[in-house]
Tab-separated table of C-alpha atoms in Angstrom:
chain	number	residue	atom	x	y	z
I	1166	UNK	CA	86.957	197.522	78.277
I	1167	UNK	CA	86.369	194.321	80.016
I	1168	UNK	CA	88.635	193.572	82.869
I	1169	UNK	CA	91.442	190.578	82.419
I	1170	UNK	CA	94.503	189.531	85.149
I	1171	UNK	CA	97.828	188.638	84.264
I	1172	UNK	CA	99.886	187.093	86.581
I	1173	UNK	CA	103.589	185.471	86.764
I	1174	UNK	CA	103.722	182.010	88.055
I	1175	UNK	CA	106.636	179.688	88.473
I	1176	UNK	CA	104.881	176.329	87.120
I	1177	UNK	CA	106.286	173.397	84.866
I	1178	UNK	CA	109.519	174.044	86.345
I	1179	UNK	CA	110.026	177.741	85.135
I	1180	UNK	CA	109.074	181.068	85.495
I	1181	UNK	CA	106.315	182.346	83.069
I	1182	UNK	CA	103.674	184.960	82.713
I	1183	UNK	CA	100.106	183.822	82.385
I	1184	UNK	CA	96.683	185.265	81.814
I	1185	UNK	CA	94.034	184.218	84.103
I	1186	UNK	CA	90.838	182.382	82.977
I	1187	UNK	CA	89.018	181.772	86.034
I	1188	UNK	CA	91.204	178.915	87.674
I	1189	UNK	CA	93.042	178.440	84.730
I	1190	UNK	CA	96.011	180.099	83.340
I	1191	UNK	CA	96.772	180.900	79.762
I	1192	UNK	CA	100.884	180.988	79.648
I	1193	UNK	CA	101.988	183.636	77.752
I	1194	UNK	CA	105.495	184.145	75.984
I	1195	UNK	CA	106.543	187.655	77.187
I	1196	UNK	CA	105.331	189.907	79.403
I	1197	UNK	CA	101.738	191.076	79.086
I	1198	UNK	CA	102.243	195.148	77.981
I	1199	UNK	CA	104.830	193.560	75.484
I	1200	UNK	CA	101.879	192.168	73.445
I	1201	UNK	CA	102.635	188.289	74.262
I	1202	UNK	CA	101.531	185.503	72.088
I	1203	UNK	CA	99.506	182.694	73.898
I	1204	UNK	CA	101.990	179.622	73.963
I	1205	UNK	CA	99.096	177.229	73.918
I	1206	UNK	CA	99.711	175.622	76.901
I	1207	UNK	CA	97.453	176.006	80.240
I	1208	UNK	CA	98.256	175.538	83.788
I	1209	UNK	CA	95.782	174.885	86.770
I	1210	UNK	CA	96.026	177.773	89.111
I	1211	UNK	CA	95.655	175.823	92.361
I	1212	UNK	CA	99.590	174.058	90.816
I	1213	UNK	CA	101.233	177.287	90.273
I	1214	UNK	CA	103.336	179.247	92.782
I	1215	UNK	CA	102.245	183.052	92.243
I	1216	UNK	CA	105.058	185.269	92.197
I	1217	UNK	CA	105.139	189.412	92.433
I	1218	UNK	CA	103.363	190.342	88.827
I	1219	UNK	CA	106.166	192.629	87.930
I	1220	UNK	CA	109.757	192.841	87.654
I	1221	UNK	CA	109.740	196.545	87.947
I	1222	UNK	CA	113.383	198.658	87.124
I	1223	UNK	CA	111.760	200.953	90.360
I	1224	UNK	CA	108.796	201.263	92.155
I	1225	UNK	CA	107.903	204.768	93.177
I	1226	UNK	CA	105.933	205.553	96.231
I	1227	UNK	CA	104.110	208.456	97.269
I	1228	UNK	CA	103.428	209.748	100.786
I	1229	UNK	CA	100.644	211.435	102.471
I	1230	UNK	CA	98.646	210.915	99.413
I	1231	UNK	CA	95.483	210.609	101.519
I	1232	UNK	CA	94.587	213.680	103.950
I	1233	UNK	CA	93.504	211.167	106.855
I	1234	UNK	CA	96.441	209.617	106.553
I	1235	UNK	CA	98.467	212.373	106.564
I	1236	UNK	CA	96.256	213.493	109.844
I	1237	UNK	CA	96.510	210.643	111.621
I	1238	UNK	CA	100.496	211.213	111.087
I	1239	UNK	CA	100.142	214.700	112.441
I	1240	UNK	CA	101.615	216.190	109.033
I	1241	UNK	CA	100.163	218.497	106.873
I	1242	UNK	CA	99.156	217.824	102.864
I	1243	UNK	CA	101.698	217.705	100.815
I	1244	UNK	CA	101.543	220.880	97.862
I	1245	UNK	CA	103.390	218.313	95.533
I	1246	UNK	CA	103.769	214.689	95.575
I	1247	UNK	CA	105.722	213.550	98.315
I	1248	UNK	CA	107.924	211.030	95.703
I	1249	UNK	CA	110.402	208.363	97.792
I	1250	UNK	CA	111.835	205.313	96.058
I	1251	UNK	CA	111.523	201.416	96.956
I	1252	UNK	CA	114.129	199.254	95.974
I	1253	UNK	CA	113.195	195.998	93.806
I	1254	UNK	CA	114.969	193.969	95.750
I	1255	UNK	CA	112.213	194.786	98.422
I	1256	UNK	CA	109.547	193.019	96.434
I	1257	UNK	CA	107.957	189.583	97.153
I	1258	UNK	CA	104.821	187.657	95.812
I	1259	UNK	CA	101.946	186.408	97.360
I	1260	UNK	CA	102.520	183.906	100.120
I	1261	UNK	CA	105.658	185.084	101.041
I	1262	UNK	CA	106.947	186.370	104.392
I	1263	UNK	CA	107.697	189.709	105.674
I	1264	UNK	CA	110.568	189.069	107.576
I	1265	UNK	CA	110.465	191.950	110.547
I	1266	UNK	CA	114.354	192.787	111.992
I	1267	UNK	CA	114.096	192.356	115.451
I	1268	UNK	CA	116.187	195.540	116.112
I	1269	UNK	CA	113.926	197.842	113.766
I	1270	UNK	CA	110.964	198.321	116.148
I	1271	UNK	CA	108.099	198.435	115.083
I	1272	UNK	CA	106.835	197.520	111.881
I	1273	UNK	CA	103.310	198.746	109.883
I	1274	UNK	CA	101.262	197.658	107.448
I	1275	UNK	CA	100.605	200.297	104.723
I	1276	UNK	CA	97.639	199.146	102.374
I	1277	UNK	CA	98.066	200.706	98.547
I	1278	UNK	CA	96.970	200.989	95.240
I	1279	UNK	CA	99.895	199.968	92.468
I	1280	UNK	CA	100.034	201.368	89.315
I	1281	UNK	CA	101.950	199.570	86.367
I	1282	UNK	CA	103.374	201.362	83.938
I	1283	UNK	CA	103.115	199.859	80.367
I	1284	UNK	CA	104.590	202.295	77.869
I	1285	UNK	CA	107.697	204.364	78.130
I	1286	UNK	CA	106.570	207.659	79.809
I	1287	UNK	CA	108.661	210.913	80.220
I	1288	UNK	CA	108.028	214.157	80.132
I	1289	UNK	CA	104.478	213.785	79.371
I	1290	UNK	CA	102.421	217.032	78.407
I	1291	UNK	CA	99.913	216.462	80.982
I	1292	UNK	CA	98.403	214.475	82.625
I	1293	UNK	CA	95.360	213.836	80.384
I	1294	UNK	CA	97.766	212.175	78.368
I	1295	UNK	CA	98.970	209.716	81.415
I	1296	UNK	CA	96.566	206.832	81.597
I	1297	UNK	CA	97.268	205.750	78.118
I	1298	UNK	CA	100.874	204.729	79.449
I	1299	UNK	CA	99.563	202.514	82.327
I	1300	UNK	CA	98.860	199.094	82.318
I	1301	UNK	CA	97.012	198.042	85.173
I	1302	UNK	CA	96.437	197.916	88.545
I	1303	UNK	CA	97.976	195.834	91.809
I	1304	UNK	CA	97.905	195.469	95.599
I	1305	UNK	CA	101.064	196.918	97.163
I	1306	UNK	CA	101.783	196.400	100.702
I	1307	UNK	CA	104.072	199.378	101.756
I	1308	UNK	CA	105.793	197.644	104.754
I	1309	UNK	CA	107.509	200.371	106.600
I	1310	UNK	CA	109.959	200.620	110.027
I	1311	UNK	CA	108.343	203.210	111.507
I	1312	UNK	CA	110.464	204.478	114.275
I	1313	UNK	CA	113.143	204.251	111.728
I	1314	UNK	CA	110.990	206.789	108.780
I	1315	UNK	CA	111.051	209.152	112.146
I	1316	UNK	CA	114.728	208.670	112.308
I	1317	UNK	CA	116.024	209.582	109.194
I	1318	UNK	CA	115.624	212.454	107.186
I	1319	UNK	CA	114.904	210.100	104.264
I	1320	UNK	CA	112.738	206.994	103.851
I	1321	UNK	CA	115.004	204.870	102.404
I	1322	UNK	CA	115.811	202.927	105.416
I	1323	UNK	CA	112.380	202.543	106.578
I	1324	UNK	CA	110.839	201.109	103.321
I	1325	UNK	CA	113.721	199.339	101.688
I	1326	UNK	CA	114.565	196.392	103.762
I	1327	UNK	CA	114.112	192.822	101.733
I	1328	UNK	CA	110.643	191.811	101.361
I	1329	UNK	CA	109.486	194.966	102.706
I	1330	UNK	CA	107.063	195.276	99.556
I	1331	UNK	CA	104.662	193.024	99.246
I	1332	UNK	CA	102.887	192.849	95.413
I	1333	UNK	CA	100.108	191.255	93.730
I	1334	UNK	CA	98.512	188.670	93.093
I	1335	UNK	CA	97.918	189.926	89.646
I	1336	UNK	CA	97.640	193.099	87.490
I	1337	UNK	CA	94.152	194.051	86.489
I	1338	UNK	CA	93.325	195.361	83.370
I	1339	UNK	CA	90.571	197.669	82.483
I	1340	UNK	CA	89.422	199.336	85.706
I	1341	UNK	CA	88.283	202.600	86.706
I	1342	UNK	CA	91.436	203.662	89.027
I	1343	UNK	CA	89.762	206.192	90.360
I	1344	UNK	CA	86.979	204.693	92.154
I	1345	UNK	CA	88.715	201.703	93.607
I	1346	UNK	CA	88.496	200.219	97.007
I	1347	UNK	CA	91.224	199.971	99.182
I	1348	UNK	CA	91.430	197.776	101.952
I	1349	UNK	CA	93.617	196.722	104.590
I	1350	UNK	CA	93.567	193.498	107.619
I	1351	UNK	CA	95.710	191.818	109.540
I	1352	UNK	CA	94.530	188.542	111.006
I	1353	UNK	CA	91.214	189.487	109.027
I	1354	UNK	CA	90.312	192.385	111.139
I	1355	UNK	CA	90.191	195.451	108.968
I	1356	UNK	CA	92.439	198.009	109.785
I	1357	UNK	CA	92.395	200.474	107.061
I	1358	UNK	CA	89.481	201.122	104.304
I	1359	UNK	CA	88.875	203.702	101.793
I	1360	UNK	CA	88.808	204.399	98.222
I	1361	UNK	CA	90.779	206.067	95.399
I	1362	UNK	CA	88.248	208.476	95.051
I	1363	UNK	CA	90.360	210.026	98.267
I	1364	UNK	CA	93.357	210.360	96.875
I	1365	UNK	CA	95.027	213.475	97.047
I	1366	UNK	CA	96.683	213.609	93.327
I	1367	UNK	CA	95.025	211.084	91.635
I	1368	UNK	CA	96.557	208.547	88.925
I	1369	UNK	CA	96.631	210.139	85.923
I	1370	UNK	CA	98.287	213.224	88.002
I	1371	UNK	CA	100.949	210.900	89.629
I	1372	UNK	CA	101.558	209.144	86.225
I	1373	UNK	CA	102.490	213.006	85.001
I	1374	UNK	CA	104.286	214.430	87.885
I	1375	UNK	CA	106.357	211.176	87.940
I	1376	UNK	CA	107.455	210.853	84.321
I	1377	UNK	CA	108.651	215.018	84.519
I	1378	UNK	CA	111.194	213.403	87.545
I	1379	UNK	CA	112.215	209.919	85.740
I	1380	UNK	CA	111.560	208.257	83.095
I	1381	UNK	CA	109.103	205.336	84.024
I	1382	UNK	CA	109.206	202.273	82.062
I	1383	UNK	CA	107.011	199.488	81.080
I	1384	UNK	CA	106.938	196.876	84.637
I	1385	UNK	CA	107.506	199.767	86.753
I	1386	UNK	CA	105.100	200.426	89.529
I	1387	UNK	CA	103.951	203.743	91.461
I	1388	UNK	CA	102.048	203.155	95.037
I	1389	UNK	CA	99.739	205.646	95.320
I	1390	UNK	CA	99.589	206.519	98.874
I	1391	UNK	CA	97.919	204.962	101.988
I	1392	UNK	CA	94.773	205.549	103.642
I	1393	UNK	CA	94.550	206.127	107.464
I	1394	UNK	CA	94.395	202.957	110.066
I	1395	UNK	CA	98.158	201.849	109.597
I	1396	UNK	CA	99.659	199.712	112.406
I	1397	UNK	CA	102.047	197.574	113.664
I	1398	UNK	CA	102.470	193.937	112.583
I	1399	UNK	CA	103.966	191.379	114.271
I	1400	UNK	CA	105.539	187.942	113.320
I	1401	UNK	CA	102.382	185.085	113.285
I	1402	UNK	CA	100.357	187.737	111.972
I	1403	UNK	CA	99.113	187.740	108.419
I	1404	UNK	CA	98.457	191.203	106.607
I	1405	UNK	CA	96.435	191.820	103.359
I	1406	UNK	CA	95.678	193.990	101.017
I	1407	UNK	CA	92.901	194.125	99.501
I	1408	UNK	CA	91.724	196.465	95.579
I	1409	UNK	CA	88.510	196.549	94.402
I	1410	UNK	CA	88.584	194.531	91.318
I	1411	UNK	CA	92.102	193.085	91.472
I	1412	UNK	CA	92.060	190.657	94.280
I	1413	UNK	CA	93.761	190.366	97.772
I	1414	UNK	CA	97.408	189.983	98.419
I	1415	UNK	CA	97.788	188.329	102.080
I	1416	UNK	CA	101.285	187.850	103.331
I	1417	UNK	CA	102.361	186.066	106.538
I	1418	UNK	CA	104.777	187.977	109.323
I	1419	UNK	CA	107.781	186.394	110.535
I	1420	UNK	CA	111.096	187.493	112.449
I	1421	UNK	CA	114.226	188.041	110.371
């Protein structure tokens, strides 16, 4: 299958999906798992905005899903998934700014594979059958208040303030997800780098596991886990993300 990347733009005064041809983008008339039509219309990528590539109903993260990460941590491996819930209202696009509370202290970078989701999927029988209800593949930045996710007995706090999710800058089609690169900078020094390969429970398994919780649907994302090297972030800096084969997702830091 050869790769394509689908992205959502606002250009021409609205909000459309597109498929990308190089530095030009096909506009499409739905969403791209919901079998679009080309609209026969084009747009110049350098005069679109890029926003996030999904407008997900959840994204679902997993922790510890890499055992350096989890070592660098000082945590053990996980038996199961370690499932914990972003909220959507969390998510921003390329470009935009991670705004850092003052009062949180500090703030990480957390470089991750995304999954989309692009069939219904509960209760699936296993998770050979998984990868048929995924669509593609994203950068997710999963911004977290760290001395906050020590706080609390939950993560919710931690990983759900606005525009603490960082996603894009498209969805890739027709990759290996298992054997993906996964990188991480801020200011362009790399700070975390691994690959998929690593990964604890791999896709297919998360897909599974997930879908025997909730009910995933079509748009919604699952971030796989991140590899060791997370650290703090800082307004002026800019963090990226980096997947083999999808792109890089760079965000500036601010104060908010």
């Amino acid at each position: 299958m050869s790769v394509e990347r689908y992205v959502r733009v606002h250009g021409e005064g609205s909000v459309t999906w597109a498929r990308q041809e190089g530095d030009t983008l096909q506009l499409l008339d739905s969403a791209p798992w919901a079998e679009p039509r080309e609209r026969g219309r084009s747009l110049p990528l350098a005069e679109a905005a890029l926003l996030a590539p999904v407008t997900p109903s959840k994204i679902v993260a997993v922790g510890r899903n890499y055992a350096d990460h989890a070592a660098e941590r000082g945590q053990a491996v996980p038996k199961e998934p370690l499932l914990f819930l972003k909220p959507p209202s969390a998510l921003i696009g390329p470009g935009e700014p991670i705004r850092c509370p003052h009062w949180v202290g500090r703030v990480d970078h957390e470089a991750e594979l995304g999954i989309v989701i692009g069939r219904e999927a509960a209760r699936l029988p296993g998770p050979e059958a998984a990868l048929a209800h995924v669509f593609g593949a994203t950068c997710i930045n999963d911004v977290t208040a760290r001395e906050l996710q020590q706080k609390d007995v939950q993560f919710t706090r931690a990983k759900g303030f606005d525009t603490f999710c960082p996603v894009g800058p498209c969805i890739a089609t027709g990759l290996e997800l298992d054997r993906r690169r996964v990188v991480g900078r801020v200011n362009g020094e790399v700070r975390q780098e691994s690959s998929t390969e690593q990964l604890v429970f791999p896709v297919a398994f998360l897909v599974w596991y997930v879908s025997q919780v909730m009910t995933l649907l079509p748009g919604d994302i699952i971030s796989t886990g991140t590899p060791s090297g997370v650290g703090p972030i800082r307004p002026g800096d800019v963090a990226e993300v980096e997947v083999e084969g999808v792109g890089t997702l760079a965000n500036p830091v601010t104060e908010g």
